[in-house]
Amino acid sequence: MRFLSRSGMFCRSCGLATYREMSAKTLWQGWWSPLSVAITPLTLLMNLGPRARFRKLAPPMGGFRPALDPGKPLTRRPEAMLFLVPMALLALLLPVLFVIGLLADDPYDSSSTTGGEKAQTLLVGDCVHNDGDWHDQDLRTLDCGSAEAQFKVTRTLHSSGDQCADGDYLADTKYSSDGMTTSCLTPLR
């Protein structure tokens, strides 16, 4: 990081040319360190003071050399575009990400399943078949006499001290009526 300044006697045109040149360089070169991310905007704001003073000066008259050409305004210079284009994209990206976040399915929401419908509530005595794996359970109730039935709901755990029997599996909380209770699944075979 470095700080540059120019001092001297400036006419209106020379002052504006200097302001525009140095601010354009700051827009291009001022973002390359972590601390500069905070300092560059402050530097650009501090440059507005001299700019206002230069604009109040009278146009150049006479002198021993011609005045500098102020050139294009700062916002029309390529250096400014290197700053404005990413900032515009960032300004557009944030609302898009927000909308995507609102529309995305929350995997931890107990009321949603992969199909978008609410999971059915398991009751003690129900027999179930798991169409998924144990990480992404997809339980469906069946008649206990069905050959597809794999597990029977034998108990619900209402407190942290409750435990299932050895060899039992735990049903996901999305299969409970309150979204917080776990059921014990005893293998049928």
Short mmCIF file of N, CA and C in Angstrom, two decimals:
data_model
loop_
_atom_site.label_atom_id
_atom_site.label_comp_id
_atom_site.label_asym_id
_atom_site.label_seq_id
_atom_site.Cartn_x
_atom_site.Cartn_y
_atom_site.Cartn_z
N MET A 1 0.86 -1.16 0.00
CA MET A 1 0.00 0.00 0.00
C MET A 1 0.91 1.22 0.00
N ARG A 2 0.49 2.21 -0.76
CA ARG A 2 1.23 3.47 -0.76
C ARG A 2 0.25 4.62 -0.90
N PHE A 3 0.68 5.77 -0.40
CA PHE A 3 -0.13 6.97 -0.46
C PHE A 3 0.62 8.00 -1.30
N LEU A 4 -0.03 8.51 -2.32
CA LEU A 4 0.58 9.52 -3.18
C LEU A 4 -0.23 10.80 -3.10
N SER A 5 0.45 11.92 -3.24
CA SER A 5 -0.24 13.21 -3.31
C SER A 5 0.57 14.13 -4.21
N ARG A 6 -0.09 15.12 -4.73
CA ARG A 6 0.57 16.14 -5.55
C ARG A 6 0.20 17.50 -4.97
N SER A 7 1.20 18.30 -4.79
CA SER A 7 0.95 19.65 -4.29
C SER A 7 1.46 20.65 -5.32
N GLY A 8 0.98 21.83 -5.23
CA GLY A 8 1.41 22.88 -6.15
C GLY A 8 0.31 23.88 -6.40
N MET A 9 0.60 24.79 -7.30
CA MET A 9 -0.37 25.80 -7.70
C MET A 9 -1.09 25.25 -8.93
N PHE A 10 -2.40 25.11 -8.83
CA PHE A 10 -3.19 24.53 -9.92
C PHE A 10 -4.22 25.53 -10.41
N CYS A 11 -4.38 25.55 -11.73
CA CYS A 11 -5.53 26.25 -12.28
C CYS A 11 -6.70 25.26 -12.26
N ARG A 12 -7.84 25.70 -12.69
CA ARG A 12 -9.01 24.82 -12.66
C ARG A 12 -8.79 23.58 -13.52
N SER A 13 -8.35 23.73 -14.74
CA SER A 13 -8.16 22.59 -15.65
C SER A 13 -7.08 21.64 -15.14
N CYS A 14 -5.96 22.18 -14.67
CA CYS A 14 -4.87 21.33 -14.18
C CYS A 14 -5.29 20.59 -12.90
N GLY A 15 -6.02 21.27 -12.03
CA GLY A 15 -6.49 20.63 -10.80
C GLY A 15 -7.46 19.50 -11.08
N LEU A 16 -8.42 19.73 -11.99
CA LEU A 16 -9.37 18.67 -12.33
C LEU A 16 -8.68 17.51 -13.03
N ALA A 17 -7.71 17.83 -13.90
CA ALA A 17 -6.97 16.77 -14.58
C ALA A 17 -6.21 15.92 -13.57
N THR A 18 -5.59 16.56 -12.61
CA THR A 18 -4.83 15.84 -11.58
C THR A 18 -5.76 15.00 -10.71
N TYR A 19 -6.88 15.59 -10.30
CA TYR A 19 -7.86 14.86 -9.49
C TYR A 19 -8.35 13.62 -10.24
N ARG A 20 -8.73 13.79 -11.50
CA ARG A 20 -9.27 12.67 -12.27
C ARG A 20 -8.22 11.58 -12.50
N GLU A 21 -7.00 11.99 -12.79
CA GLU A 21 -5.94 11.00 -13.03
C GLU A 21 -5.64 10.20 -11.76
N MET A 22 -5.48 10.88 -10.64
CA MET A 22 -5.13 10.19 -9.40
C MET A 22 -6.29 9.35 -8.86
N SER A 23 -7.51 9.84 -9.00
CA SER A 23 -8.66 9.06 -8.55
C SER A 23 -8.86 7.83 -9.43
N ALA A 24 -8.61 7.96 -10.73
CA ALA A 24 -8.72 6.81 -11.63
C ALA A 24 -7.68 5.75 -11.27
N LYS A 25 -6.47 6.18 -10.95
CA LYS A 25 -5.44 5.23 -10.53
C LYS A 25 -5.82 4.57 -9.20
N THR A 26 -6.42 5.32 -8.31
CA THR A 26 -6.86 4.75 -7.04
C THR A 26 -7.95 3.70 -7.27
N LEU A 27 -8.88 3.98 -8.19
CA LEU A 27 -9.93 3.01 -8.49
C LEU A 27 -9.36 1.72 -9.05
N TRP A 28 -8.28 1.81 -9.79
CA TRP A 28 -7.69 0.62 -10.39
C TRP A 28 -6.71 -0.07 -9.45
N GLN A 29 -5.86 0.69 -8.78
CA GLN A 29 -4.77 0.12 -8.01
C GLN A 29 -5.04 0.05 -6.51
N GLY A 30 -6.12 0.61 -6.04
CA GLY A 30 -6.31 0.75 -4.60
C GLY A 30 -6.93 -0.42 -3.88
N TRP A 31 -7.20 -1.53 -4.54
CA TRP A 31 -7.95 -2.62 -3.92
C TRP A 31 -7.12 -3.87 -3.67
N TRP A 32 -5.82 -3.80 -3.78
CA TRP A 32 -5.02 -5.02 -3.84
C TRP A 32 -4.48 -5.49 -2.50
N SER A 33 -4.91 -4.96 -1.40
CA SER A 33 -4.52 -5.49 -0.09
C SER A 33 -5.76 -5.48 0.81
N PRO A 34 -5.77 -6.33 1.83
CA PRO A 34 -6.96 -6.39 2.70
C PRO A 34 -7.28 -5.06 3.38
N LEU A 35 -6.27 -4.35 3.81
CA LEU A 35 -6.51 -3.07 4.47
C LEU A 35 -6.99 -2.01 3.48
N SER A 36 -6.56 -2.14 2.24
CA SER A 36 -6.96 -1.16 1.22
C SER A 36 -8.45 -1.19 0.91
N VAL A 37 -9.08 -2.31 1.17
CA VAL A 37 -10.53 -2.39 0.93
C VAL A 37 -11.27 -1.36 1.77
N ALA A 38 -10.74 -1.05 2.94
CA ALA A 38 -11.36 -0.03 3.80
C ALA A 38 -10.78 1.36 3.51
N ILE A 39 -9.51 1.43 3.16
CA ILE A 39 -8.85 2.73 2.99
C ILE A 39 -9.17 3.37 1.64
N THR A 40 -9.33 2.58 0.58
CA THR A 40 -9.59 3.14 -0.75
C THR A 40 -10.86 3.98 -0.80
N PRO A 41 -12.00 3.51 -0.27
CA PRO A 41 -13.18 4.38 -0.29
C PRO A 41 -12.96 5.69 0.49
N LEU A 42 -12.24 5.60 1.59
CA LEU A 42 -11.95 6.83 2.35
C LEU A 42 -11.08 7.79 1.54
N THR A 43 -10.10 7.26 0.84
CA THR A 43 -9.23 8.08 0.01
C THR A 43 -10.04 8.77 -1.09
N LEU A 44 -10.93 8.01 -1.72
CA LEU A 44 -11.76 8.60 -2.78
C LEU A 44 -12.67 9.69 -2.22
N LEU A 45 -13.19 9.49 -1.04
CA LEU A 45 -14.03 10.52 -0.41
C LEU A 45 -13.20 11.75 -0.04
N MET A 46 -11.98 11.54 0.45
CA MET A 46 -11.12 12.67 0.80
C MET A 46 -10.72 13.47 -0.44
N ASN A 47 -10.65 12.82 -1.60
CA ASN A 47 -10.31 13.52 -2.85
C ASN A 47 -11.42 14.46 -3.31
N LEU A 48 -12.62 14.29 -2.79
CA LEU A 48 -13.73 15.16 -3.19
C LEU A 48 -13.55 16.59 -2.70
N GLY A 49 -12.84 16.77 -1.59
CA GLY A 49 -12.58 18.12 -1.07
C GLY A 49 -11.75 18.96 -2.04
N PRO A 50 -10.57 18.48 -2.46
CA PRO A 50 -9.80 19.23 -3.44
C PRO A 50 -10.55 19.42 -4.76
N ARG A 51 -11.31 18.42 -5.17
CA ARG A 51 -12.08 18.54 -6.41
C ARG A 51 -13.05 19.72 -6.33
N ALA A 52 -13.73 19.86 -5.20
CA ALA A 52 -14.68 20.96 -5.04
C ALA A 52 -13.95 22.31 -5.10
N ARG A 53 -12.77 22.37 -4.50
CA ARG A 53 -11.99 23.63 -4.55
C ARG A 53 -11.52 23.93 -5.96
N PHE A 54 -11.11 22.90 -6.72
CA PHE A 54 -10.67 23.11 -8.11
C PHE A 54 -11.82 23.61 -8.97
N ARG A 55 -13.02 23.09 -8.75
CA ARG A 55 -14.17 23.50 -9.57
C ARG A 55 -14.58 24.94 -9.32
N LYS A 56 -14.24 25.48 -8.15
CA LYS A 56 -14.58 26.87 -7.84
C LYS A 56 -13.61 27.87 -8.48
N LEU A 57 -12.47 27.38 -8.94
CA LEU A 57 -11.49 28.28 -9.56
C LEU A 57 -11.98 28.77 -10.91
N ALA A 58 -11.45 29.90 -11.31
CA ALA A 58 -11.78 30.46 -12.63
C ALA A 58 -11.05 29.66 -13.71
N PRO A 59 -11.58 29.68 -14.92
CA PRO A 59 -10.88 28.99 -16.01
C PRO A 59 -9.48 29.58 -16.19
N PRO A 60 -8.53 28.79 -16.70
CA PRO A 60 -7.16 29.28 -16.85
C PRO A 60 -7.07 30.40 -17.88
N MET A 61 -6.18 31.36 -17.59
CA MET A 61 -5.93 32.48 -18.53
C MET A 61 -4.43 32.72 -18.56
N GLY A 62 -3.90 32.84 -19.75
CA GLY A 62 -2.49 33.17 -19.89
C GLY A 62 -1.63 32.05 -19.34
N GLY A 63 -0.52 32.41 -18.73
CA GLY A 63 0.40 31.44 -18.16
C GLY A 63 1.53 31.15 -19.13
N PHE A 64 2.56 30.50 -18.64
CA PHE A 64 3.72 30.24 -19.47
C PHE A 64 3.63 28.91 -20.21
N ARG A 65 2.64 28.11 -19.90
CA ARG A 65 2.42 26.87 -20.64
C ARG A 65 0.92 26.60 -20.69
N PRO A 66 0.48 25.78 -21.63
CA PRO A 66 -0.96 25.52 -21.73
C PRO A 66 -1.44 24.67 -20.55
N ALA A 67 -2.69 24.86 -20.18
CA ALA A 67 -3.29 24.11 -19.08
C ALA A 67 -3.47 22.65 -19.50
N LEU A 68 -3.48 21.76 -18.51
CA LEU A 68 -3.73 20.35 -18.78
C LEU A 68 -5.18 20.14 -19.19
N ASP A 69 -5.38 19.18 -20.04
CA ASP A 69 -6.74 18.81 -20.45
C ASP A 69 -7.34 17.93 -19.36
N PRO A 70 -8.47 18.31 -18.74
CA PRO A 70 -9.05 17.47 -17.70
C PRO A 70 -9.46 16.09 -18.20
N GLY A 71 -9.68 15.94 -19.48
CA GLY A 71 -10.05 14.64 -20.05
C GLY A 71 -11.46 14.24 -19.69
N LYS A 72 -11.72 12.97 -19.85
CA LYS A 72 -13.05 12.43 -19.58
C LYS A 72 -13.36 12.51 -18.08
N PRO A 73 -14.64 12.65 -17.75
CA PRO A 73 -15.01 12.57 -16.33
C PRO A 73 -14.62 11.20 -15.76
N LEU A 74 -14.46 11.16 -14.49
CA LEU A 74 -13.96 9.96 -13.82
C LEU A 74 -14.81 8.72 -14.12
N THR A 75 -16.13 8.88 -14.15
CA THR A 75 -17.01 7.71 -14.36
C THR A 75 -16.97 7.18 -15.78
N ARG A 76 -16.35 7.93 -16.71
CA ARG A 76 -16.27 7.48 -18.11
C ARG A 76 -14.88 6.96 -18.46
N ARG A 77 -14.04 6.80 -17.51
CA ARG A 77 -12.69 6.30 -17.75
C ARG A 77 -12.66 4.78 -17.58
N PRO A 78 -11.78 4.10 -18.33
CA PRO A 78 -11.70 2.63 -18.21
C PRO A 78 -11.38 2.15 -16.79
N GLU A 79 -10.57 2.91 -16.08
CA GLU A 79 -10.21 2.51 -14.71
C GLU A 79 -11.45 2.47 -13.82
N ALA A 80 -12.34 3.42 -14.03
CA ALA A 80 -13.57 3.45 -13.23
C ALA A 80 -14.46 2.27 -13.59
N MET A 81 -14.46 1.86 -14.85
CA MET A 81 -15.27 0.72 -15.26
C MET A 81 -14.77 -0.56 -14.58
N LEU A 82 -13.46 -0.66 -14.37
CA LEU A 82 -12.90 -1.83 -13.68
C LEU A 82 -13.40 -1.91 -12.24
N PHE A 83 -13.82 -0.79 -11.71
CA PHE A 83 -14.40 -0.76 -10.37
C PHE A 83 -15.92 -0.86 -10.42
N LEU A 84 -16.54 -0.12 -11.34
CA LEU A 84 -18.00 -0.05 -11.38
C LEU A 84 -18.65 -1.35 -11.84
N VAL A 85 -18.04 -2.04 -12.80
CA VAL A 85 -18.64 -3.28 -13.31
C VAL A 85 -18.70 -4.35 -12.21
N PRO A 86 -17.60 -4.63 -11.48
CA PRO A 86 -17.74 -5.62 -10.39
C PRO A 86 -18.72 -5.17 -9.30
N MET A 87 -18.75 -3.86 -9.01
CA MET A 87 -19.69 -3.39 -7.98
C MET A 87 -21.14 -3.55 -8.45
N ALA A 88 -21.39 -3.30 -9.73
CA ALA A 88 -22.74 -3.48 -10.27
C ALA A 88 -23.13 -4.96 -10.24
N LEU A 89 -22.18 -5.82 -10.60
CA LEU A 89 -22.46 -7.26 -10.55
C LEU A 89 -22.72 -7.72 -9.12
N LEU A 90 -21.97 -7.20 -8.18
CA LEU A 90 -22.18 -7.53 -6.77
C LEU A 90 -23.55 -7.02 -6.30
N ALA A 91 -23.92 -5.83 -6.74
CA ALA A 91 -25.23 -5.27 -6.37
C ALA A 91 -26.37 -6.12 -6.94
N LEU A 92 -26.16 -6.72 -8.12
CA LEU A 92 -27.18 -7.59 -8.70
C LEU A 92 -27.13 -8.99 -8.08
N LEU A 93 -25.95 -9.44 -7.71
CA LEU A 93 -25.79 -10.79 -7.18
C LEU A 93 -26.45 -10.96 -5.82
N LEU A 94 -26.36 -9.98 -4.97
CA LEU A 94 -26.92 -10.09 -3.63
C LEU A 94 -28.43 -10.34 -3.64
N PRO A 95 -29.23 -9.57 -4.39
CA PRO A 95 -30.67 -9.87 -4.42
C PRO A 95 -30.97 -11.23 -5.06
N VAL A 96 -30.19 -11.62 -6.07
CA VAL A 96 -30.41 -12.92 -6.71
C VAL A 96 -30.15 -14.04 -5.71
N LEU A 97 -29.07 -13.94 -4.95
CA LEU A 97 -28.78 -14.95 -3.94
C LEU A 97 -29.85 -14.98 -2.85
N PHE A 98 -30.37 -13.82 -2.50
CA PHE A 98 -31.43 -13.75 -1.51
C PHE A 98 -32.68 -14.48 -2.00
N VAL A 99 -33.06 -14.24 -3.26
CA VAL A 99 -34.25 -14.89 -3.83
C VAL A 99 -34.02 -16.40 -3.92
N ILE A 100 -32.83 -16.82 -4.34
CA ILE A 100 -32.54 -18.25 -4.41
C ILE A 100 -32.63 -18.87 -3.03
N GLY A 101 -32.13 -18.17 -2.02
CA GLY A 101 -32.22 -18.67 -0.66
C GLY A 101 -33.65 -18.83 -0.18
N LEU A 102 -34.51 -17.90 -0.59
CA LEU A 102 -35.92 -18.01 -0.20
C LEU A 102 -36.62 -19.17 -0.89
N LEU A 103 -36.23 -19.43 -2.14
CA LEU A 103 -36.88 -20.47 -2.92
C LEU A 103 -36.30 -21.86 -2.69
N ALA A 104 -35.09 -21.94 -2.17
CA ALA A 104 -34.43 -23.23 -1.98
C ALA A 104 -35.11 -24.03 -0.88
N ASP A 105 -35.09 -25.33 -1.03
CA ASP A 105 -35.66 -26.23 -0.02
C ASP A 105 -34.68 -26.36 1.13
N ASP A 106 -35.12 -26.11 2.34
CA ASP A 106 -34.28 -26.22 3.53
C ASP A 106 -34.19 -27.68 3.94
N PRO A 107 -32.97 -28.29 3.90
CA PRO A 107 -32.88 -29.71 4.24
C PRO A 107 -33.13 -29.98 5.71
N TYR A 108 -33.08 -28.96 6.56
CA TYR A 108 -33.30 -29.16 7.99
C TYR A 108 -34.72 -28.83 8.41
N ASP A 109 -35.56 -28.45 7.46
CA ASP A 109 -36.95 -28.13 7.76
C ASP A 109 -37.71 -29.44 7.94
N SER A 110 -38.28 -29.65 9.12
CA SER A 110 -38.95 -30.91 9.41
C SER A 110 -40.25 -31.07 8.63
N SER A 111 -40.74 -30.02 8.02
CA SER A 111 -42.00 -30.13 7.30
C SER A 111 -41.80 -30.44 5.83
N SER A 112 -40.55 -30.54 5.37
CA SER A 112 -40.34 -30.79 3.95
C SER A 112 -39.62 -32.11 3.74
N THR A 113 -39.90 -32.75 2.62
CA THR A 113 -39.19 -33.94 2.20
C THR A 113 -38.72 -33.69 0.79
N THR A 114 -38.07 -34.69 0.19
CA THR A 114 -37.55 -34.48 -1.16
C THR A 114 -38.67 -34.23 -2.15
N GLY A 115 -39.84 -34.74 -1.92
CA GLY A 115 -40.95 -34.53 -2.84
C GLY A 115 -41.70 -33.25 -2.59
N GLY A 116 -41.36 -32.51 -1.54
CA GLY A 116 -42.02 -31.25 -1.26
C GLY A 116 -43.25 -31.40 -0.39
N GLU A 117 -43.63 -32.64 -0.02
CA GLU A 117 -44.80 -32.84 0.81
C GLU A 117 -44.37 -33.16 2.24
N LYS A 118 -45.27 -33.02 3.20
CA LYS A 118 -44.94 -33.29 4.60
C LYS A 118 -44.83 -34.78 4.82
N ALA A 119 -43.80 -35.17 5.58
CA ALA A 119 -43.61 -36.59 5.90
C ALA A 119 -44.77 -37.06 6.79
N GLN A 120 -45.16 -38.31 6.62
CA GLN A 120 -46.24 -38.84 7.43
C GLN A 120 -45.77 -39.09 8.85
N THR A 121 -46.67 -38.97 9.80
CA THR A 121 -46.34 -39.15 11.21
C THR A 121 -46.38 -40.64 11.54
N LEU A 122 -45.30 -41.09 12.23
CA LEU A 122 -45.23 -42.49 12.65
C LEU A 122 -45.82 -42.64 14.05
N LEU A 123 -46.58 -43.70 14.22
CA LEU A 123 -47.19 -44.01 15.52
C LEU A 123 -46.67 -45.36 15.99
N VAL A 124 -46.63 -45.55 17.31
CA VAL A 124 -46.21 -46.84 17.86
C VAL A 124 -47.14 -47.93 17.30
N GLY A 125 -46.53 -48.99 16.77
CA GLY A 125 -47.30 -50.09 16.17
C GLY A 125 -47.27 -50.06 14.65
N ASP A 126 -46.88 -48.93 14.04
CA ASP A 126 -46.79 -48.85 12.58
C ASP A 126 -45.60 -49.67 12.08
N CYS A 127 -45.73 -50.25 10.91
CA CYS A 127 -44.63 -50.93 10.24
C CYS A 127 -44.21 -50.06 9.07
N VAL A 128 -42.90 -50.00 8.82
CA VAL A 128 -42.38 -49.09 7.78
C VAL A 128 -41.35 -49.79 6.91
N HIS A 129 -41.15 -49.18 5.75
CA HIS A 129 -40.08 -49.57 4.82
C HIS A 129 -39.27 -48.32 4.52
N ASN A 130 -37.95 -48.43 4.53
CA ASN A 130 -37.08 -47.28 4.23
C ASN A 130 -36.65 -47.37 2.77
N ASP A 131 -37.12 -46.43 1.95
CA ASP A 131 -36.75 -46.38 0.54
C ASP A 131 -35.45 -45.62 0.31
N GLY A 132 -34.89 -45.02 1.36
CA GLY A 132 -33.63 -44.27 1.24
C GLY A 132 -32.55 -44.94 2.07
N ASP A 133 -31.51 -44.18 2.41
CA ASP A 133 -30.50 -44.68 3.34
C ASP A 133 -30.74 -44.02 4.70
N TRP A 134 -29.93 -44.34 5.70
CA TRP A 134 -30.20 -43.83 7.03
C TRP A 134 -29.85 -42.37 7.18
N HIS A 135 -29.05 -41.84 6.30
CA HIS A 135 -28.75 -40.40 6.35
C HIS A 135 -29.93 -39.61 5.77
N ASP A 136 -30.48 -40.08 4.67
CA ASP A 136 -31.63 -39.43 4.02
C ASP A 136 -32.80 -40.42 4.05
N GLN A 137 -33.43 -40.56 5.19
CA GLN A 137 -34.51 -41.52 5.35
C GLN A 137 -35.71 -41.16 4.49
N ASP A 138 -36.31 -42.20 3.93
CA ASP A 138 -37.56 -42.04 3.17
C ASP A 138 -38.48 -43.17 3.63
N LEU A 139 -39.09 -42.96 4.80
CA LEU A 139 -39.92 -44.01 5.40
C LEU A 139 -41.35 -43.92 4.92
N ARG A 140 -41.92 -45.09 4.65
CA ARG A 140 -43.34 -45.15 4.31
C ARG A 140 -43.97 -46.29 5.09
N THR A 141 -45.19 -46.03 5.58
CA THR A 141 -45.87 -47.05 6.39
C THR A 141 -46.49 -48.10 5.48
N LEU A 142 -46.49 -49.32 6.00
CA LEU A 142 -47.08 -50.47 5.29
C LEU A 142 -47.88 -51.30 6.28
N ASP A 143 -48.63 -52.23 5.74
CA ASP A 143 -49.30 -53.22 6.59
C ASP A 143 -48.21 -54.11 7.19
N CYS A 144 -48.32 -54.43 8.47
CA CYS A 144 -47.28 -55.22 9.14
C CYS A 144 -47.16 -56.63 8.57
N GLY A 145 -48.16 -57.11 7.87
CA GLY A 145 -48.09 -58.43 7.25
C GLY A 145 -47.43 -58.39 5.88
N SER A 146 -47.11 -57.21 5.38
CA SER A 146 -46.50 -57.08 4.05
C SER A 146 -45.06 -57.59 4.05
N ALA A 147 -44.66 -58.20 2.95
CA ALA A 147 -43.29 -58.70 2.82
C ALA A 147 -42.29 -57.55 2.75
N GLU A 148 -42.73 -56.37 2.37
CA GLU A 148 -41.82 -55.21 2.26
C GLU A 148 -41.56 -54.53 3.60
N ALA A 149 -42.35 -54.82 4.61
CA ALA A 149 -42.18 -54.17 5.91
C ALA A 149 -40.83 -54.57 6.51
N GLN A 150 -40.02 -53.57 6.87
CA GLN A 150 -38.68 -53.83 7.41
C GLN A 150 -38.61 -53.58 8.92
N PHE A 151 -39.36 -52.57 9.40
CA PHE A 151 -39.23 -52.15 10.79
C PHE A 151 -40.61 -51.92 11.40
N LYS A 152 -40.66 -52.02 12.72
CA LYS A 152 -41.88 -51.71 13.44
C LYS A 152 -41.56 -50.62 14.46
N VAL A 153 -42.42 -49.61 14.55
CA VAL A 153 -42.25 -48.53 15.51
C VAL A 153 -42.65 -49.08 16.87
N THR A 154 -41.67 -49.19 17.77
CA THR A 154 -41.94 -49.82 19.07
C THR A 154 -42.00 -48.82 20.21
N ARG A 155 -41.43 -47.62 20.02
CA ARG A 155 -41.39 -46.67 21.12
C ARG A 155 -41.08 -45.28 20.58
N THR A 156 -41.54 -44.25 21.31
CA THR A 156 -41.14 -42.87 20.99
C THR A 156 -40.34 -42.33 22.16
N LEU A 157 -39.29 -41.58 21.84
CA LEU A 157 -38.41 -41.02 22.86
C LEU A 157 -38.80 -39.57 23.11
N HIS A 158 -39.34 -39.31 24.29
CA HIS A 158 -39.82 -37.97 24.61
C HIS A 158 -38.82 -37.14 25.38
N SER A 159 -37.86 -37.77 26.05
CA SER A 159 -36.87 -37.01 26.81
C SER A 159 -35.47 -37.52 26.45
N SER A 160 -34.46 -36.76 26.86
CA SER A 160 -33.09 -37.13 26.52
C SER A 160 -32.63 -38.39 27.25
N GLY A 161 -33.28 -38.77 28.32
CA GLY A 161 -32.92 -39.97 29.07
C GLY A 161 -33.49 -41.24 28.46
N ASP A 162 -34.51 -41.13 27.60
CA ASP A 162 -35.10 -42.31 26.97
C ASP A 162 -34.13 -42.89 25.95
N GLN A 163 -34.16 -44.25 25.85
CA GLN A 163 -33.29 -44.93 24.90
C GLN A 163 -34.06 -46.03 24.19
N CYS A 164 -33.62 -46.35 23.00
CA CYS A 164 -34.20 -47.47 22.26
C CYS A 164 -33.49 -48.74 22.70
N ALA A 165 -34.10 -49.88 22.39
CA ALA A 165 -33.49 -51.18 22.72
C ALA A 165 -32.27 -51.39 21.82
N ASP A 166 -31.37 -52.26 22.25
CA ASP A 166 -30.20 -52.59 21.45
C ASP A 166 -30.65 -53.15 20.10
N GLY A 167 -30.01 -52.71 19.04
CA GLY A 167 -30.33 -53.17 17.69
C GLY A 167 -31.41 -52.36 17.00
N ASP A 168 -32.06 -51.45 17.72
CA ASP A 168 -33.08 -50.60 17.11
C ASP A 168 -32.44 -49.47 16.31
N TYR A 169 -33.18 -48.96 15.36
CA TYR A 169 -32.77 -47.80 14.58
C TYR A 169 -33.60 -46.61 15.02
N LEU A 170 -33.12 -45.39 14.72
CA LEU A 170 -33.85 -44.17 15.08
C LEU A 170 -34.46 -43.56 13.82
N ALA A 171 -35.72 -43.24 13.92
CA ALA A 171 -36.40 -42.55 12.82
C ALA A 171 -36.10 -41.05 12.92
N ASP A 172 -36.02 -40.39 11.81
CA ASP A 172 -35.78 -38.95 11.77
C ASP A 172 -36.94 -38.22 12.46
N THR A 173 -36.64 -37.07 13.07
CA THR A 173 -37.67 -36.31 13.80
C THR A 173 -38.75 -35.77 12.87
N LYS A 174 -38.48 -35.72 11.57
CA LYS A 174 -39.52 -35.22 10.64
C LYS A 174 -40.72 -36.15 10.56
N TYR A 175 -40.58 -37.39 11.09
CA TYR A 175 -41.68 -38.34 11.09
C TYR A 175 -42.50 -38.28 12.37
N SER A 176 -42.25 -37.28 13.23
CA SER A 176 -43.04 -37.13 14.45
C SER A 176 -44.04 -35.99 14.25
N SER A 177 -45.05 -35.97 15.08
CA SER A 177 -46.09 -34.94 14.93
C SER A 177 -45.58 -33.56 15.33
N ASP A 178 -44.62 -33.51 16.28
CA ASP A 178 -44.12 -32.22 16.74
C ASP A 178 -42.80 -31.82 16.08
N GLY A 179 -42.19 -32.71 15.29
CA GLY A 179 -40.93 -32.41 14.62
C GLY A 179 -39.73 -32.48 15.54
N MET A 180 -39.91 -32.99 16.78
CA MET A 180 -38.81 -33.05 17.74
C MET A 180 -38.66 -34.43 18.39
N THR A 181 -39.62 -35.30 18.22
CA THR A 181 -39.61 -36.59 18.89
C THR A 181 -39.05 -37.66 17.96
N THR A 182 -38.21 -38.53 18.51
CA THR A 182 -37.61 -39.63 17.76
C THR A 182 -38.36 -40.92 18.07
N SER A 183 -38.52 -41.75 17.05
CA SER A 183 -39.17 -43.05 17.23
C SER A 183 -38.14 -44.17 17.12
N CYS A 184 -38.34 -45.25 17.85
CA CYS A 184 -37.47 -46.43 17.77
C CYS A 184 -38.04 -47.38 16.73
N LEU A 185 -37.19 -47.84 15.82
CA LEU A 185 -37.59 -48.77 14.77
C LEU A 185 -36.89 -50.11 15.02
N THR A 186 -37.69 -51.12 15.32
CA THR A 186 -37.16 -52.46 15.57
C THR A 186 -37.22 -53.27 14.27
N PRO A 187 -36.08 -53.86 13.85
CA PRO A 187 -36.11 -54.67 12.63
C PRO A 187 -37.07 -55.86 12.76
N LEU A 188 -37.81 -56.15 11.70
CA LEU A 188 -38.76 -57.26 11.71
C LEU A 188 -38.07 -58.59 11.38
N ARG A 189 -36.93 -58.55 10.74
CA ARG A 189 -36.21 -59.78 10.38
C ARG A 189 -34.85 -59.79 10.98
#
